[in-house]
Short mmCIF file of C-alpha atoms in Angstrom, two decimals:
data_model
loop_
_atom_site.label_atom_id
_atom_site.label_comp_id
_atom_site.label_asym_id
_atom_site.label_seq_id
_atom_site.Cartn_x
_atom_site.Cartn_y
_atom_site.Cartn_z
CA UNK A 19 -26.41 -9.93 -66.02
CA UNK A 20 -29.13 -8.71 -68.31
CA UNK A 21 -28.82 -5.16 -69.47
CA UNK A 22 -30.84 -2.82 -71.57
CA UNK A 23 -28.99 -0.03 -73.34
CA UNK A 24 -30.79 3.20 -74.08
CA UNK A 25 -29.69 5.93 -76.48
CA UNK A 26 -29.22 8.81 -76.68
CA UNK A 27 -28.46 9.89 -73.14
CA UNK A 28 -29.65 13.45 -73.83
CA UNK A 29 -31.59 15.14 -76.64
CA UNK A 30 -32.19 18.83 -77.14
CA UNK A 31 -34.95 19.74 -79.59
CA UNK A 32 -36.79 22.81 -80.69
CA UNK A 33 -40.49 22.74 -79.93
CA UNK A 34 -42.26 21.16 -82.87
CA UNK A 35 -39.39 18.88 -83.82
CA UNK A 36 -39.64 15.10 -83.54
CA UNK A 37 -37.80 13.00 -80.96
CA UNK A 38 -36.87 9.32 -80.80
CA UNK A 39 -35.24 7.24 -78.08
CA UNK A 40 -34.02 3.70 -78.61
CA UNK A 41 -33.69 0.74 -76.31
CA UNK A 42 -31.55 -2.30 -77.12
CA UNK A 43 -30.99 -5.63 -75.43
CA UNK A 44 -28.52 -8.41 -76.19
CA UNK A 45 -31.13 -10.99 -75.21
CA UNK A 46 -34.68 -11.58 -76.37
CA UNK A 47 -37.16 -9.77 -74.19
CA UNK A 48 -40.47 -11.15 -73.00
CA UNK A 49 -41.91 -7.65 -72.93
CA UNK A 50 -40.83 -4.05 -72.60
CA UNK A 51 -42.29 -1.14 -70.71
CA UNK A 52 -41.85 2.61 -71.11
CA UNK A 53 -41.97 5.20 -68.33
CA UNK A 54 -41.72 8.97 -68.19
CA UNK A 55 -40.22 10.94 -65.33
CA UNK A 56 -40.68 14.69 -65.15
CA UNK A 57 -37.86 16.70 -63.54
CA UNK A 58 -38.10 16.28 -59.77
CA UNK A 59 -40.89 13.73 -60.14
CA UNK A 60 -41.35 10.01 -60.09
CA UNK A 61 -41.54 7.53 -63.00
CA UNK A 62 -44.98 7.16 -64.54
CA UNK A 63 -45.93 4.10 -66.56
CA UNK A 64 -46.71 4.85 -70.21
CA UNK A 65 -47.15 1.54 -71.98
CA UNK A 66 -46.18 -2.13 -72.23
CA UNK A 67 -45.33 -3.97 -75.46
CA UNK A 68 -45.49 -7.75 -75.60
CA UNK A 69 -45.77 -8.95 -79.20
CA UNK A 70 -43.03 -9.08 -81.81
CA UNK A 71 -43.34 -6.12 -84.19
CA UNK A 72 -46.00 -4.48 -82.04
CA UNK A 73 -46.75 -0.80 -82.60
CA UNK A 74 -48.87 1.24 -80.23
CA UNK A 75 -49.81 4.91 -80.33
CA UNK A 76 -50.80 7.34 -77.64
CA UNK A 77 -51.65 10.68 -79.24
CA UNK A 78 -48.24 12.01 -80.43
CA UNK A 79 -46.29 9.07 -78.95
CA UNK A 80 -45.54 5.96 -81.01
CA UNK A 81 -44.04 2.89 -79.38
CA UNK A 82 -42.52 0.03 -81.33
CA UNK A 83 -41.22 -3.42 -80.37
CA UNK A 84 -38.71 -4.98 -82.75
CA UNK A 85 -39.41 -8.12 -84.72
CA UNK A 86 -36.73 -10.01 -82.82
CA UNK A 87 -37.95 -8.58 -79.50
CA UNK A 88 -34.48 -7.23 -78.77
CA UNK A 89 -35.12 -3.56 -79.33
CA UNK A 90 -37.77 -0.93 -78.91
CA UNK A 91 -38.29 2.72 -79.69
CA UNK A 92 -40.39 5.64 -78.54
CA UNK A 93 -41.07 8.39 -81.05
CA UNK A 94 -42.68 11.72 -80.22
CA UNK A 95 -44.09 13.73 -83.10
CA UNK A 96 -44.00 17.52 -82.88
CA UNK A 97 -42.63 17.84 -79.37
CA UNK A 98 -44.18 20.24 -76.90
CA UNK A 99 -42.70 21.78 -73.76
CA UNK A 100 -44.86 19.40 -71.73
CA UNK A 101 -42.84 16.50 -73.14
CA UNK A 102 -39.72 17.45 -71.15
CA UNK A 103 -38.43 14.79 -68.83
CA UNK A 104 -36.59 11.49 -68.88
CA UNK A 105 -37.95 8.52 -70.78
CA UNK A 106 -37.02 5.07 -69.52
CA UNK A 107 -37.45 1.69 -71.10
CA UNK A 108 -37.65 -1.29 -68.80
CA UNK A 109 -37.52 -5.01 -69.38
CA UNK A 110 -39.20 -7.43 -67.06
CA UNK A 111 -38.24 -10.97 -66.23
CA UNK A 112 -40.04 -12.79 -63.49
CA UNK A 113 -40.61 -10.28 -60.71
CA UNK A 114 -37.61 -8.16 -61.55
CA UNK A 115 -37.60 -5.14 -63.79
CA UNK A 116 -34.39 -3.76 -65.26
CA UNK A 117 -34.47 -0.15 -66.34
CA UNK A 118 -32.40 1.53 -69.00
CA UNK A 119 -30.43 4.61 -67.99
CA UNK A 120 -33.01 6.84 -69.67
CA UNK A 121 -33.02 9.55 -72.31
CA UNK A 122 -33.45 13.06 -71.02
CA UNK A 123 -35.44 15.28 -73.37
CA UNK A 124 -35.06 19.05 -73.37
CA UNK A 125 -37.53 21.09 -75.41
CA UNK A 126 -36.80 24.70 -76.28
CA UNK A 127 -39.84 26.89 -76.88
CA UNK B 18 -56.97 6.77 -53.62
CA UNK B 19 -53.58 8.06 -52.61
CA UNK B 20 -51.75 5.43 -54.70
CA UNK B 21 -48.24 4.86 -53.35
CA UNK B 22 -47.08 7.02 -50.46
CA UNK B 23 -43.60 7.33 -49.03
CA UNK B 24 -42.22 8.92 -45.88
CA UNK B 25 -40.13 10.88 -45.28
CA UNK B 26 -39.71 13.02 -48.41
CA UNK B 27 -36.26 14.24 -47.39
CA UNK B 28 -33.71 12.94 -44.91
CA UNK B 29 -30.16 13.81 -43.94
CA UNK B 30 -28.17 11.22 -41.99
CA UNK B 31 -24.68 11.02 -40.62
CA UNK B 32 -22.50 8.06 -41.52
CA UNK B 33 -23.36 5.11 -39.29
CA UNK B 34 -26.88 6.22 -38.41
CA UNK B 35 -29.83 3.99 -39.13
CA UNK B 36 -33.26 4.76 -40.49
CA UNK B 37 -36.33 3.17 -42.02
CA UNK B 38 -38.06 4.40 -45.15
CA UNK B 39 -41.77 3.74 -45.14
CA UNK B 40 -43.96 2.85 -48.12
CA UNK B 41 -47.66 2.11 -48.36
CA UNK B 42 -50.06 1.46 -51.24
CA UNK B 43 -53.84 1.47 -51.26
CA UNK B 44 -54.38 -0.26 -54.61
CA UNK B 45 -54.50 -3.80 -53.19
CA UNK B 46 -51.40 -4.69 -55.21
CA UNK B 47 -49.60 -7.95 -54.60
CA UNK B 48 -46.06 -6.92 -55.50
CA UNK B 49 -43.95 -4.12 -54.10
CA UNK B 50 -40.46 -2.86 -54.90
CA UNK B 51 -37.70 -0.60 -53.65
CA UNK B 52 -35.43 1.19 -56.13
CA UNK B 53 -32.64 3.70 -55.85
CA UNK B 54 -31.97 6.29 -58.52
CA UNK B 55 -28.58 7.85 -59.05
CA UNK B 56 -27.68 10.37 -61.78
CA UNK B 57 -27.07 8.70 -65.13
CA UNK B 58 -27.81 5.22 -63.83
CA UNK B 59 -31.55 4.91 -64.11
CA UNK B 60 -33.39 2.91 -61.48
CA UNK B 61 -31.79 -0.03 -59.75
CA UNK B 62 -33.80 -2.61 -57.87
CA UNK B 63 -32.80 -3.04 -54.23
CA UNK B 64 -35.38 -5.53 -52.96
CA UNK B 65 -38.79 -6.67 -53.99
CA UNK B 66 -41.73 -8.51 -52.49
CA UNK B 67 -43.71 -10.62 -54.92
CA UNK B 68 -46.49 -11.13 -52.41
CA UNK B 69 -47.27 -10.63 -48.75
CA UNK B 70 -44.86 -12.62 -46.64
CA UNK B 71 -42.07 -12.90 -49.21
CA UNK B 72 -39.07 -10.74 -49.99
CA UNK B 73 -36.15 -11.19 -52.37
CA UNK B 74 -32.94 -9.43 -53.27
CA UNK B 75 -32.70 -7.28 -56.33
CA UNK B 76 -29.67 -5.90 -58.13
CA UNK B 77 -28.13 -3.86 -55.27
CA UNK B 78 -29.26 -5.26 -51.89
CA UNK B 79 -26.07 -4.79 -49.86
CA UNK B 80 -26.50 -2.45 -46.89
CA UNK B 81 -30.29 -2.70 -46.89
CA UNK B 82 -33.02 -4.80 -45.31
CA UNK B 83 -36.73 -4.87 -45.99
CA UNK B 84 -39.95 -5.89 -44.28
CA UNK B 85 -43.27 -6.63 -45.94
CA UNK B 86 -45.36 -5.76 -42.94
CA UNK B 87 -48.67 -6.58 -44.59
CA UNK B 88 -50.13 -6.34 -48.07
CA UNK B 89 -50.13 -2.53 -47.96
CA UNK B 90 -46.76 -1.74 -46.42
CA UNK B 91 -43.15 -2.41 -47.46
CA UNK B 92 -40.35 -0.75 -45.52
CA UNK B 93 -36.66 -0.32 -46.33
CA UNK B 94 -34.09 -0.13 -43.56
CA UNK B 95 -30.55 1.19 -43.62
CA UNK B 96 -28.79 -0.26 -40.57
CA UNK B 97 -25.59 1.77 -40.85
CA UNK B 98 -25.82 4.49 -43.46
CA UNK B 99 -22.85 5.21 -45.74
CA UNK B 100 -22.22 8.17 -48.10
CA UNK B 101 -22.58 5.74 -51.04
CA UNK B 102 -26.23 5.36 -50.06
CA UNK B 103 -26.94 9.00 -50.86
CA UNK B 104 -29.64 8.68 -53.50
CA UNK B 105 -33.30 9.07 -54.30
CA UNK B 106 -35.32 6.06 -53.17
CA UNK B 107 -38.53 5.06 -54.88
CA UNK B 108 -41.07 2.54 -53.75
CA UNK B 109 -43.35 0.98 -56.35
CA UNK B 110 -46.17 -1.53 -56.52
CA UNK B 111 -47.79 -3.64 -59.20
CA UNK B 112 -50.92 -5.67 -59.39
CA UNK B 113 -49.63 -8.63 -61.31
CA UNK B 114 -47.63 -11.29 -59.52
CA UNK B 115 -45.34 -11.84 -62.45
CA UNK B 116 -43.65 -10.03 -65.28
CA UNK B 117 -46.55 -8.26 -66.89
CA UNK B 118 -47.47 -5.60 -64.40
CA UNK B 119 -47.20 -1.86 -64.77
CA UNK B 120 -45.42 -0.42 -61.79
CA UNK B 121 -46.82 2.56 -59.89
CA UNK B 122 -44.25 4.68 -58.12
CA UNK B 123 -44.35 6.77 -54.98
CA UNK B 124 -43.02 10.35 -54.89
CA UNK B 125 -39.60 9.28 -53.60
CA UNK B 126 -37.36 9.94 -50.59
CA UNK B 127 -34.29 12.09 -51.11
CA UNK B 128 -31.61 10.80 -48.77
CA UNK B 129 -28.26 12.42 -48.08
CA UNK B 130 -25.65 10.67 -45.98
CA UNK B 131 -22.87 12.92 -44.72
#
């Protein structure tokens, strides 16, 4: 079935460093969503990308959808301790959403 | 607005016992979902309900049943719990009846089956 691969699985950074997580699919995606889950919490919707080559920014977060609509990335500039958690990409098809395994971000102060 | 609520927050069952996880949303959303989350495996869809009165299987439906009681409520039932069903269960809802809706998640139910 459809799968979305997410890398890396874990990332340790020093506060102030940048962070990027990547999401890849073998098939063309209609859209992609990104969620954040704090430790012990529930996933929270961040953004949805629909158009080929789309780039969206939310403060220090930059989201990108590949030209072929098969990959996406989330980049955080100058990480802060509040950025800790797991970041998931998710692809939707019909009523079903398939989540990547997530990238867990650790930020050392 | 409470958003999406789930009960109970924690549950311990013995193998073979049954239980129902409750979920309710007050956002007037059409679609509702049940996921399980296991370490290193992200979220896997168990069942979903595109609209009131309909339910469909997701990626991992075996061992579960669901009921869309009304537009607000979507319950998940384990008829005979197994240790492999130890997991964190999340309910979610979305406004859009299709593939463009942000999903809003409840706080989760942490289930342990002994």
